């Protein structure tokens, strides 16, 4: 009787194992069928916006030369005061103005220097304007030639002295731009679904691209172009 019971238990275990294996194959096949039936569409939406710069950095640089270093330094300090007075006259506060580094060049100390130099020493001075009022900089730039009457030649044609315009309010406009980009992506997906006789379903995945800020063009660096691209994947159904 015990042998018969043991045999029946073995048979039952074998049947159970076969059943589980068969169920596994059935479930696997069903999963593959469901995966094969899944249809999606990937689209992108672009949002762009033009804004005015809200911050500006304006380096004012000039040079002077002399054979008497002490007299030269004293004269440069006076010119620094004249530049600062010019800036304050055009609406800049003391907090917006800072005196940068000054460099002194001794031409006779150079191994490759010429003995026929007219002046031995050259001092280069820098004054920096950091302001949240680009319009004030634009106005002062148009009148900076007035400093030439005081024998101050402001350098304006090299990389070090270029005016830098920036936009710092990106976080304030990010949500609206992401929403706009997502809506445009949905418009594209809806059109695709309609053309393919399908219905647009829910979002499967969504990725927000990097925001980029660039000058609108080389002539108007104070106007910035901001753009972002959003990638969205939607489910499709019949």
Coordinates of N, CA and C in Angstrom, one line a residue:
X1 N 0.8 -1.2 0.0 CA 0.0 0.0 0.0 C 0.9 1.2 0.0
X2 N 2.0 1.3 0.7 CA 2.9 2.4 0.8 C 3.5 2.6 -0.6
X3 N 3.8 1.5 -1.3 CA 4.5 1.6 -2.6 C 3.5 2.3 -3.6
X4 N 2.2 1.9 -3.5 CA 1.2 2.5 -4.4 C 1.1 4.0 -4.1
X5 N 1.1 4.4 -2.8 CA 0.9 5.8 -2.5 C 2.1 6.6 -3.0
X6 N 3.3 6.0 -2.8 CA 4.5 6.7 -3.3 C 4.5 6.9 -4.8
X7 N 4.0 5.9 -5.5 CA 3.9 6.0 -6.9 C 3.0 7.0 -7.4
X8 N 1.8 7.1 -6.7 CA 0.8 8.1 -7.0 C 1.4 9.5 -6.7
X9 N 2.2 9.7 -5.7 CA 2.8 11.0 -5.4 C 3.7 11.4 -6.5
X10 N 4.5 10.4 -7.0 CA 5.5 10.7 -8.0 C 4.8 11.1 -9.3
X11 N 3.7 10.4 -9.6 CA 2.9 10.7 -10.8 C 2.3 12.1 -10.7
X12 N 1.8 12.4 -9.5 CA 1.2 13.7 -9.3 C 2.3 14.8 -9.5
X13 N 3.5 14.6 -8.9 CA 4.5 15.6 -9.0 C 4.9 15.8 -10.5
X14 N 5.0 14.7 -11.2 CA 5.4 14.8 -12.6 C 4.4 15.6 -13.4
X15 N 3.1 15.3 -13.1 CA 2.0 16.0 -13.8 C 2.0 17.5 -13.5
X16 N 2.3 17.8 -12.2 CA 2.4 19.2 -11.8 C 3.5 19.9 -12.5
X17 N 4.6 19.2 -12.6 CA 5.8 19.8 -13.3 C 5.5 20.1 -14.7
X18 N 4.9 19.1 -15.4 CA 4.5 19.3 -16.8 C 3.6 20.5 -17.0
X19 N 2.6 20.5 -16.0 CA 1.6 21.6 -16.1 C 2.3 23.0 -15.9
X20 N 3.2 23.1 -15.0 CA 3.9 24.4 -14.8 C 4.7 24.8 -16.0
X21 N 5.4 23.8 -16.5 CA 6.2 24.1 -17.7 C 5.3 24.5 -18.9
X22 N 4.2 23.9 -19.1 CA 3.3 24.3 -20.1 C 2.7 25.6 -19.9
X23 N 2.4 25.9 -18.6 CA 1.9 27.3 -18.3 C 2.9 28.4 -18.6
X24 N 4.2 28.0 -18.3 CA 5.3 29.0 -18.6 C 5.4 29.3 -20.0
X25 N 5.3 28.2 -20.9 CA 5.3 28.5 -22.3 C 4.1 29.3 -22.8
X26 N 3.0 29.0 -22.2 CA 1.8 29.8 -22.6 C 1.9 31.3 -22.2
X27 N 2.4 31.5 -21.0 CA 2.5 32.9 -20.5 C 3.6 33.6 -21.4
X28 N 4.7 32.9 -21.7 CA 5.7 33.5 -22.5 C 5.2 33.9 -23.9
X29 N 4.4 33.0 -24.5 CA 3.9 33.2 -25.8 C 2.9 34.4 -25.7
X30 N 2.1 34.5 -24.6 CA 1.2 35.6 -24.5 C 1.9 36.9 -24.4
X31 N 3.0 36.9 -23.6 CA 3.8 38.1 -23.4 C 4.4 38.6 -24.7
X32 N 4.9 37.6 -25.5 CA 5.5 38.0 -26.8 C 4.4 38.6 -27.7
X33 N 3.2 38.0 -27.7 CA 2.1 38.5 -28.5 C 1.7 39.9 -28.1
X34 N 1.7 40.1 -26.8 CA 1.3 41.5 -26.3 C 2.4 42.5 -26.7
X35 N 3.7 42.1 -26.6 CA 4.8 43.0 -27.0 C 4.7 43.3 -28.5
X36 N 4.4 42.2 -29.3 CA 4.3 42.4 -30.7 C 3.2 43.3 -31.1
X37 N 2.1 43.4 -30.3 CA 0.9 44.2 -30.6 C 1.2 45.7 -30.2
X38 N 2.2 45.9 -29.3 CA 2.4 47.3 -28.8 C 3.0 48.2 -29.9
X39 N 2.3 49.3 -30.2 CA 2.7 50.2 -31.2 C 2.9 51.6 -30.6
X40 N 4.0 52.3 -31.0 CA 4.2 53.6 -30.4 C 4.7 54.5 -31.5
X41 N 4.7 55.8 -31.2 CA 5.3 56.8 -32.2 C 6.1 57.8 -31.3
X42 N 7.3 58.1 -31.8 CA 8.2 59.0 -31.2 C 8.2 60.3 -31.9
X43 N 8.0 61.4 -31.2 CA 7.9 62.7 -31.9 C 8.7 63.7 -31.0
X44 N 9.0 64.9 -31.7 CA 9.8 66.0 -31.0 C 9.0 67.3 -31.1
X45 N 9.1 68.1 -30.1 CA 8.4 69.4 -30.1 C 9.4 70.5 -29.8
X46 N 9.4 71.5 -30.6 CA 10.3 72.6 -30.4 C 9.6 73.9 -29.9
X47 N 10.2 74.5 -28.9 CA 9.7 75.8 -28.4 C 10.9 76.8 -28.4
X48 N 10.6 78.0 -29.0 CA 11.6 79.1 -29.1 C 11.0 80.4 -28.6
X49 N 11.9 81.2 -28.0 CA 11.4 82.5 -27.5 C 12.6 83.5 -27.5
X50 N 12.3 84.7 -27.9 CA 13.2 85.8 -27.9 C 13.1 86.6 -26.7
X51 N 14.2 86.9 -26.0 CA 14.1 87.7 -24.8 C 15.2 88.7 -24.8
X52 N 15.1 89.8 -24.1 CA 16.1 90.8 -23.9 C 17.1 90.4 -22.8
X53 N 18.4 90.6 -23.0 CA 19.3 90.4 -22.0 C 19.0 91.2 -20.7
X54 N 19.2 90.7 -19.6 CA 18.9 91.4 -18.3 C 20.2 91.7 -17.5
X55 N 21.3 91.3 -18.0 CA 22.6 91.5 -17.3 C 23.7 91.8 -18.4
X56 N 24.6 92.7 -18.1 CA 25.6 93.1 -19.1 C 27.0 93.3 -18.3
X57 N 28.0 92.8 -19.0 CA 29.4 93.1 -18.5 C 30.1 93.9 -19.5
X58 N 30.6 95.0 -19.1 CA 31.3 96.0 -20.1 C 32.7 96.3 -19.6
X59 N 33.7 95.7 -20.2 CA 35.1 96.1 -19.8 C 35.6 97.3 -20.5
X60 N 36.0 98.3 -19.8 CA 36.6 99.5 -20.4 C 38.1 99.4 -20.2
X61 N 38.9 99.4 -21.3 CA 40.3 99.2 -21.2 C 41.0 100.4 -22.0
X62 N 42.1 100.9 -21.4 CA 42.9 101.9 -22.1 C 44.4 101.7 -21.7
X63 N 45.2 102.3 -22.4 CA 46.7 102.2 -22.1 C 47.3 103.6 -22.2
X64 N 48.4 103.7 -21.5 CA 49.2 105.0 -21.5 C 50.7 104.6 -21.4
X65 N 51.6 105.5 -21.8 CA 53.0 105.2 -21.9 C 53.8 106.4 -21.4
X66 N 55.0 106.1 -20.9 CA 55.9 107.2 -20.4 C 57.2 106.5 -20.1
X67 N 58.2 107.4 -19.9 CA 59.5 106.9 -19.5 C 59.7 107.0 -18.0
X68 N 58.8 107.8 -17.3 CA 58.8 108.0 -15.9 C 57.7 107.2 -15.3
X69 N 58.0 106.1 -14.7 CA 57.0 105.1 -14.2 C 56.1 105.8 -13.1
X70 N 56.7 106.5 -12.2 CA 55.9 107.1 -11.2 C 54.9 108.1 -11.7
X71 N 55.3 108.9 -12.7 CA 54.4 109.9 -13.3 C 53.3 109.2 -14.1
X72 N 53.7 108.1 -14.7 CA 52.8 107.3 -15.6 C 51.7 106.7 -14.7
X73 N 52.1 106.1 -13.6 CA 51.1 105.5 -12.7 C 50.1 106.5 -12.2
X74 N 50.7 107.7 -11.8 CA 49.8 108.8 -11.3 C 48.8 109.2 -12.3
X75 N 49.3 109.3 -13.6 CA 48.4 109.8 -14.7 C 47.3 108.8 -14.9
X76 N 47.7 107.5 -14.9 CA 46.7 106.4 -15.1 C 45.6 106.5 -14.0
X77 N 46.0 106.7 -12.8 CA 45.0 106.8 -11.7 C 44.1 107.9 -11.9
X78 N 44.6 109.0 -12.4 CA 43.7 110.1 -12.8 C 42.7 109.8 -13.9
X79 N 43.2 109.1 -14.9 CA 42.3 108.7 -16.0 C 41.3 107.7 -15.5
X80 N 41.7 106.8 -14.6 CA 40.7 105.9 -14.0 C 39.5 106.7 -13.3
X81 N 39.9 107.7 -12.6 CA 38.9 108.5 -12.0 C 38.0 109.2 -13.0
X82 N 38.6 109.6 -14.1 CA 37.8 110.3 -15.2 C 36.8 109.3 -15.8
X83 N 37.3 108.1 -16.0 CA 36.4 107.0 -16.6 C 35.2 106.8 -15.6
X84 N 35.5 106.6 -14.4 CA 34.5 106.3 -13.4 C 33.5 107.5 -13.3
X85 N 34.0 108.7 -13.4 CA 33.1 109.9 -13.4 C 32.2 109.9 -14.6
X86 N 32.8 109.5 -15.8 CA 32.0 109.4 -17.0 C 30.9 108.4 -16.8
X87 N 31.2 107.3 -16.2 CA 30.2 106.2 -16.0 C 29.1 106.7 -15.0
X88 N 29.5 107.3 -14.0 CA 28.5 107.8 -13.0 C 27.6 108.9 -13.7
X89 N 28.2 109.7 -14.5 CA 27.4 110.7 -15.2 C 26.3 110.1 -16.1
X90 N 26.6 108.9 -16.5 CA 25.6 108.2 -17.4 C 24.8 107.2 -16.7
X91 N 24.6 107.4 -15.4 CA 23.6 106.6 -14.6 C 24.1 105.4 -13.9
X92 N 25.4 105.1 -13.9 CA 25.9 103.9 -13.2 C 26.2 104.2 -11.7
X93 N 25.8 103.3 -10.9 CA 26.1 103.4 -9.4 C 27.5 102.9 -9.1
X94 N 28.0 103.2 -8.0 CA 29.3 102.8 -7.6 C 29.4 101.3 -7.5
X95 N 28.2 100.6 -7.1 CA 28.2 99.2 -7.0 C 28.3 98.5 -8.3
X96 N 28.0 99.2 -9.4 CA 28.1 98.6 -10.7 C 29.5 98.7 -11.4
X97 N 30.4 99.5 -10.7 CA 31.7 99.8 -11.3 C 32.8 99.2 -10.4
X98 N 33.7 98.5 -11.0 CA 34.9 98.0 -10.3 C 36.1 98.3 -11.1
X99 N 37.2 98.5 -10.4 CA 38.5 98.7 -11.1 C 39.2 97.4 -11.2
X100 N 39.5 96.9 -12.4 CA 40.2 95.7 -12.6 C 41.7 95.8 -12.4
X101 N 42.4 94.7 -12.8 CA 43.8 94.7 -12.7 C 44.5 95.6 -13.7
X102 N 45.7 96.1 -13.3 CA 46.5 97.0 -14.1 C 47.8 96.2 -14.4
X103 N 48.2 96.3 -15.7 CA 49.5 95.6 -16.1 C 50.5 96.6 -16.5
X104 N 51.7 96.4 -16.1 CA 52.8 97.4 -16.4 C 53.8 96.6 -17.2
X105 N 54.2 97.2 -18.4 CA 55.2 96.6 -19.2 C 56.4 97.4 -19.3
X106 N 57.5 96.8 -19.0 CA 58.8 97.5 -19.1 C 59.5 97.0 -20.4
X107 N 59.5 97.8 -21.4 CA 60.1 97.3 -22.7 C 61.6 97.0 -22.6
X108 N 62.3 97.7 -21.8 CA 63.7 97.5 -21.7 C 64.0 96.2 -21.0
X109 N 63.1 95.7 -20.2 CA 63.3 94.4 -19.5 C 63.1 93.2 -20.4
X110 N 62.6 93.5 -21.6 CA 62.4 92.4 -22.6 C 63.7 92.1 -23.3
X111 N 64.0 90.8 -23.5 CA 65.2 90.4 -24.2 C 65.1 90.8 -25.6
X112 N 63.9 90.9 -26.2 CA 63.8 91.2 -27.6 C 63.4 92.6 -27.8
X113 N 63.4 93.4 -26.8 CA 63.0 94.8 -26.9 C 64.0 95.6 -27.7
X114 N 63.5 96.7 -28.3 CA 64.4 97.5 -29.2 C 64.9 98.7 -28.3
X115 N 66.1 99.1 -28.6 CA 66.6 100.3 -27.9 C 66.1 101.6 -28.4
X116 N 65.4 101.6 -29.5 CA 64.8 102.8 -30.1 C 63.4 103.1 -29.7
X117 N 62.9 102.4 -28.6 CA 61.6 102.7 -28.1 C 61.4 104.1 -27.7
X118 N 60.3 104.7 -28.0 CA 60.0 106.1 -27.6 C 59.7 106.1 -26.1
X119 N 58.9 105.2 -25.6 CA 58.6 105.1 -24.2 C 59.0 103.8 -23.6
X120 N 59.5 103.8 -22.4 CA 60.0 102.6 -21.8 C 58.8 101.8 -21.1
X121 N 57.9 102.5 -20.5 CA 56.8 101.8 -19.7 C 55.5 102.0 -20.4
X122 N 54.7 101.0 -20.3 CA 53.3 101.0 -20.8 C 52.4 100.4 -19.7
X123 N 51.4 101.1 -19.3 CA 50.4 100.7 -18.3 C 49.1 100.4 -19.0
X124 N 48.5 99.3 -18.8 CA 47.2 99.0 -19.3 C 46.2 98.9 -18.1
X125 N 45.1 99.6 -18.2 CA 44.2 99.7 -17.1 C 42.8 99.2 -17.5
X126 N 42.1 98.5 -16.6 CA 40.8 97.9 -16.8 C 39.8 98.4 -15.8
X127 N 38.6 98.9 -16.3 CA 37.5 99.2 -15.4 C 36.3 98.4 -15.9
X128 N 35.6 97.7 -15.0 CA 34.6 96.8 -15.4 C 33.2 97.3 -14.9
X129 N 32.3 97.3 -15.8 CA 30.9 97.6 -15.4 C 30.1 96.3 -15.4
X130 N 29.4 96.0 -14.3 CA 28.5 94.9 -14.2 C 27.2 95.4 -13.8
X131 N 26.2 95.3 -14.8 CA 24.9 96.0 -14.5 C 23.8 95.2 -15.0
X132 N 22.6 95.4 -14.4 CA 21.4 94.8 -14.8 C 20.5 95.7 -15.6
X133 N 21.2 96.7 -16.2 CA 20.5 97.7 -17.0 C 21.2 97.8 -18.4
X134 N 21.0 96.9 -19.3 CA 21.7 97.0 -20.6 C 21.4 98.3 -21.4
X135 N 20.3 98.9 -21.1 CA 20.0 100.2 -21.8 C 21.0 101.3 -21.4
X136 N 21.4 101.3 -20.2 CA 22.4 102.3 -19.7 C 23.7 102.0 -20.4
X137 N 24.1 100.8 -20.6 CA 25.4 100.5 -21.3 C 25.3 100.9 -22.7
X138 N 24.1 100.6 -23.4 CA 24.0 101.0 -24.8 C 24.1 102.5 -25.0
X139 N 23.5 103.3 -24.0 CA 23.6 104.7 -24.1 C 25.0 105.2 -23.9
X140 N 25.7 104.7 -22.9 CA 27.1 105.1 -22.5 C 28.0 104.7 -23.7
X141 N 27.8 103.6 -24.3 CA 28.7 103.1 -25.4 C 28.7 104.1 -26.5
X142 N 27.5 104.7 -26.8 CA 27.4 105.6 -27.9 C 28.1 106.9 -27.6
X143 N 28.5 107.2 -26.4 CA 29.1 108.4 -26.0 C 30.5 108.3 -25.4
X144 N 31.0 107.0 -25.5 CA 32.3 106.8 -24.9 C 33.5 107.6 -25.6
X145 N 33.2 108.0 -26.8 CA 34.3 108.8 -27.5 C 34.5 110.1 -26.8
X146 N 33.6 110.5 -26.0 CA 33.8 111.8 -25.2 C 35.1 111.7 -24.4
X147 N 35.5 110.5 -24.0 CA 36.7 110.3 -23.1 C 37.9 110.7 -23.9
X148 N 37.9 110.6 -25.2 CA 39.0 111.0 -26.0 C 39.4 112.4 -25.8
X149 N 38.5 113.3 -25.4 CA 38.8 114.7 -25.2 C 39.7 114.8 -24.0
X150 N 39.7 113.8 -23.1 CA 40.6 113.8 -21.9 C 41.8 112.9 -22.2
X151 N 42.1 112.6 -23.5 CA 43.2 111.8 -23.8 C 43.1 110.4 -23.3
X152 N 41.9 109.9 -23.3 CA 41.7 108.5 -22.9 C 41.1 107.8 -24.1
X153 N 41.8 106.8 -24.6 CA 41.4 106.1 -25.8 C 40.9 104.7 -25.3
X154 N 39.6 104.5 -25.2 CA 39.0 103.2 -24.8 C 39.1 102.2 -25.9
X155 N 39.7 101.1 -25.6 CA 39.8 100.0 -26.6 C 38.5 99.3 -26.8
X156 N 38.1 99.1 -28.0 CA 36.8 98.5 -28.3 C 36.8 97.5 -29.4
X157 N 37.9 97.1 -29.8 CA 38.0 96.2 -31.0 C 38.7 94.9 -30.8
X158 N 38.8 94.5 -29.6 CA 39.4 93.1 -29.4 C 38.5 92.3 -28.5
X159 N 38.9 91.0 -28.3 CA 38.0 90.0 -27.6 C 37.9 90.4 -26.1
X160 N 39.0 90.9 -25.5 CA 39.0 91.1 -24.1 C 38.1 92.3 -23.7
X161 N 37.8 93.2 -24.6 CA 37.0 94.3 -24.3 C 35.5 94.2 -24.9
X162 N 35.2 93.1 -25.4 CA 33.8 93.0 -26.0 C 32.8 93.0 -24.8
X163 N 31.6 93.6 -25.1 CA 30.5 93.7 -24.2 C 29.8 92.4 -24.2
X164 N 29.6 91.8 -23.0 CA 28.9 90.5 -22.9 C 27.5 90.7 -22.3
X165 N 26.5 90.3 -23.1 CA 25.1 90.4 -22.6 C 24.7 89.0 -22.2
X166 N 23.9 88.9 -21.1 CA 23.5 87.6 -20.6 C 22.0 87.7 -20.2
X167 N 21.3 86.5 -20.2 CA 20.0 86.4 -19.7 C 20.0 85.5 -18.5
X168 N 19.5 85.9 -17.4 CA 19.6 85.1 -16.2 C 18.2 84.7 -15.7
X169 N 17.1 84.9 -16.4 CA 15.8 84.6 -16.0 C 15.2 83.3 -16.6
X170 N 16.1 82.4 -16.9 CA 15.7 81.1 -17.6 C 14.7 80.3 -16.8
X171 N 14.9 80.2 -15.5 CA 14.1 79.4 -14.6 C 12.6 79.9 -14.6
X172 N 12.5 81.2 -14.9 CA 11.1 81.8 -14.8 C 10.3 81.4 -16.1
X173 N 11.0 81.2 -17.2 CA 10.2 80.8 -18.4 C 10.3 79.3 -18.8
X174 N 11.1 78.6 -18.0 CA 11.2 77.1 -18.4 C 9.9 76.4 -18.4
X175 N 9.0 76.5 -17.4 CA 7.8 75.7 -17.4 C 6.9 75.9 -18.6
X176 N 6.7 77.2 -18.9 CA 5.9 77.6 -20.1 C 6.5 77.0 -21.4
X177 N 7.8 77.1 -21.5 CA 8.4 76.6 -22.7 C 8.4 75.1 -22.9
X178 N 8.6 74.4 -21.8 CA 8.4 72.9 -21.8 C 7.0 72.5 -22.1
X179 N 6.0 73.2 -21.6 CA 4.6 73.0 -21.9 C 4.4 73.2 -23.4
X180 N 4.9 74.3 -23.9 CA 4.7 74.6 -25.4 C 5.3 73.5 -26.2
X181 N 6.6 73.1 -25.9 CA 7.3 72.0 -26.7 C 6.5 70.7 -26.6
X182 N 5.9 70.4 -25.4 CA 5.2 69.1 -25.3 C 3.9 69.2 -26.1
X183 N 3.2 70.3 -26.1 CA 2.0 70.5 -26.9 C 2.3 70.4 -28.4
X184 N 3.4 70.9 -28.8 CA 3.7 70.8 -30.3 C 4.1 69.3 -30.6
X185 N 4.7 68.6 -29.7 CA 5.0 67.2 -29.9 C 3.7 66.4 -30.0
X186 N 2.7 66.8 -29.2 CA 1.4 66.1 -29.3 C 0.7 66.4 -30.6
X187 N 0.8 67.6 -31.1 CA 0.2 67.9 -32.4 C 0.8 67.0 -33.5
X188 N 2.1 66.9 -33.5 CA 2.7 66.0 -34.5 C 2.3 64.6 -34.3
X189 N 2.2 64.1 -33.1 CA 1.8 62.7 -32.9 C 0.3 62.5 -33.3
X190 N -0.5 63.5 -33.0 CA -1.9 63.4 -33.3 C -2.1 63.3 -34.9
X191 N -1.3 64.1 -35.6 CA -1.4 64.1 -37.0 C -0.9 62.7 -37.6
X192 N 0.2 62.2 -37.0 CA 0.7 60.9 -37.4 C -0.4 59.8 -37.2
X193 N -1.0 59.8 -36.0 CA -2.0 58.8 -35.7 C -3.2 58.9 -36.6
X194 N -3.6 60.1 -37.0 CA -4.7 60.3 -37.9 C -4.4 59.8 -39.3
X195 N -3.2 60.1 -39.7 CA -2.8 59.6 -41.1 C -2.6 58.1 -41.1
X196 N -2.3 57.5 -40.0 CA -2.2 56.0 -40.0 C -3.4 55.3 -39.5
X197 N -4.5 56.0 -39.4 CA -5.8 55.4 -39.0 C -5.7 54.8 -37.6
X198 N -5.0 55.5 -36.7 CA -4.8 55.0 -35.4 C -5.3 56.1 -34.4
X199 N -5.4 55.7 -33.1 CA -5.8 56.6 -32.1 C -4.5 56.8 -31.2
X200 N -4.4 58.1 -30.8 CA -3.2 58.4 -29.9 C -3.5 58.0 -28.5
X201 N -2.6 57.3 -27.9 CA -2.8 56.9 -26.5 C -2.0 57.7 -25.5
X202 N -1.7 57.1 -24.4 CA -1.0 57.9 -23.3 C 0.5 57.9 -23.7
X203 N 1.2 58.8 -22.9 CA 2.6 58.9 -23.1 C 3.3 57.7 -22.5
X204 N 4.2 57.1 -23.3 CA 5.0 56.0 -22.8 C 6.3 56.6 -22.1
X205 N 7.0 57.4 -22.8 CA 8.2 58.1 -22.3 C 8.3 59.5 -22.7
X206 N 9.0 60.3 -22.0 CA 9.2 61.7 -22.3 C 10.5 62.2 -21.8
X207 N 11.2 63.0 -22.7 CA 12.5 63.5 -22.3 C 12.6 64.9 -22.7
X208 N 13.0 65.7 -21.7 CA 13.2 67.2 -22.0 C 14.7 67.4 -22.4
X209 N 14.8 68.1 -23.5 CA 16.2 68.4 -24.0 C 16.8 69.5 -23.2
X210 N 18.1 69.8 -23.6 CA 18.8 70.9 -23.0 C 18.3 72.3 -23.5
X211 N 18.2 73.2 -22.6 CA 17.9 74.6 -23.0 C 19.2 75.2 -23.6
X212 N 19.0 76.0 -24.7 CA 20.1 76.7 -25.3 C 19.8 78.2 -25.3
X213 N 20.8 79.0 -25.1 CA 20.7 80.5 -25.2 C 21.7 81.0 -26.1
X214 N 21.3 81.7 -27.2 CA 22.3 82.2 -28.1 C 21.9 83.6 -28.6
X215 N 22.8 84.3 -29.1 CA 22.5 85.7 -29.7 C 21.6 85.5 -30.9
X216 N 20.6 86.4 -31.0 CA 19.7 86.3 -32.2 C 20.5 86.5 -33.5
X217 N 21.5 87.4 -33.4 CA 22.4 87.5 -34.5 C 23.6 88.3 -34.0
X218 N 24.6 88.5 -34.9 CA 25.9 89.2 -34.4 C 25.7 90.6 -34.2
X219 N 24.7 91.2 -34.8 CA 24.4 92.7 -34.6 C 23.6 93.1 -33.4
X220 N 22.9 92.1 -32.8 CA 22.1 92.4 -31.7 C 22.3 91.4 -30.6
X221 N 23.5 91.4 -30.0 CA 23.8 90.4 -28.9 C 22.9 90.6 -27.7
X222 N 22.3 91.8 -27.5 CA 21.4 92.0 -26.4 C 20.1 91.3 -26.5
X223 N 19.8 90.8 -27.7 CA 18.6 90.0 -27.9 C 19.0 88.5 -28.0
X224 N 18.4 87.7 -27.1 CA 18.7 86.3 -27.0 C 17.6 85.4 -27.5
X225 N 18.0 84.3 -28.2 CA 17.1 83.3 -28.6 C 17.2 82.1 -27.7
X226 N 16.1 81.7 -27.1 CA 16.1 80.5 -26.2 C 15.3 79.4 -26.9
X227 N 15.8 78.2 -26.8 CA 15.1 77.1 -27.5 C 15.3 75.8 -26.7
X228 N 14.3 74.9 -26.8 CA 14.3 73.6 -26.1 C 13.5 72.7 -27.0
X229 N 14.0 71.4 -27.0 CA 13.3 70.4 -27.8 C 13.0 69.2 -26.8
X230 N 11.7 68.9 -26.9 CA 11.2 67.8 -26.0 C 10.9 66.6 -26.9
X231 N 11.3 65.4 -26.4 CA 11.1 64.1 -27.1 C 10.0 63.3 -26.3
X232 N 8.9 62.9 -27.0 CA 7.8 62.2 -26.4 C 7.5 61.0 -27.2
X233 N 7.3 59.9 -26.5 CA 6.8 58.6 -27.2 C 5.4 58.3 -26.7
X234 N 4.5 58.2 -27.7 CA 3.1 57.9 -27.4 C 2.7 56.5 -27.8
X235 N 1.7 55.9 -27.1 CA 1.2 54.6 -27.5 C 0.1 54.9 -28.6
X236 N 0.0 53.9 -29.5 CA -1.0 54.0 -30.6 C -1.9 52.8 -30.5
X237 N -3.2 53.0 -30.8 CA -4.1 51.9 -30.8 C -5.0 52.1 -32.0
X238 N -5.7 50.9 -32.4 CA -6.7 51.0 -33.5 C -8.0 51.6 -33.1

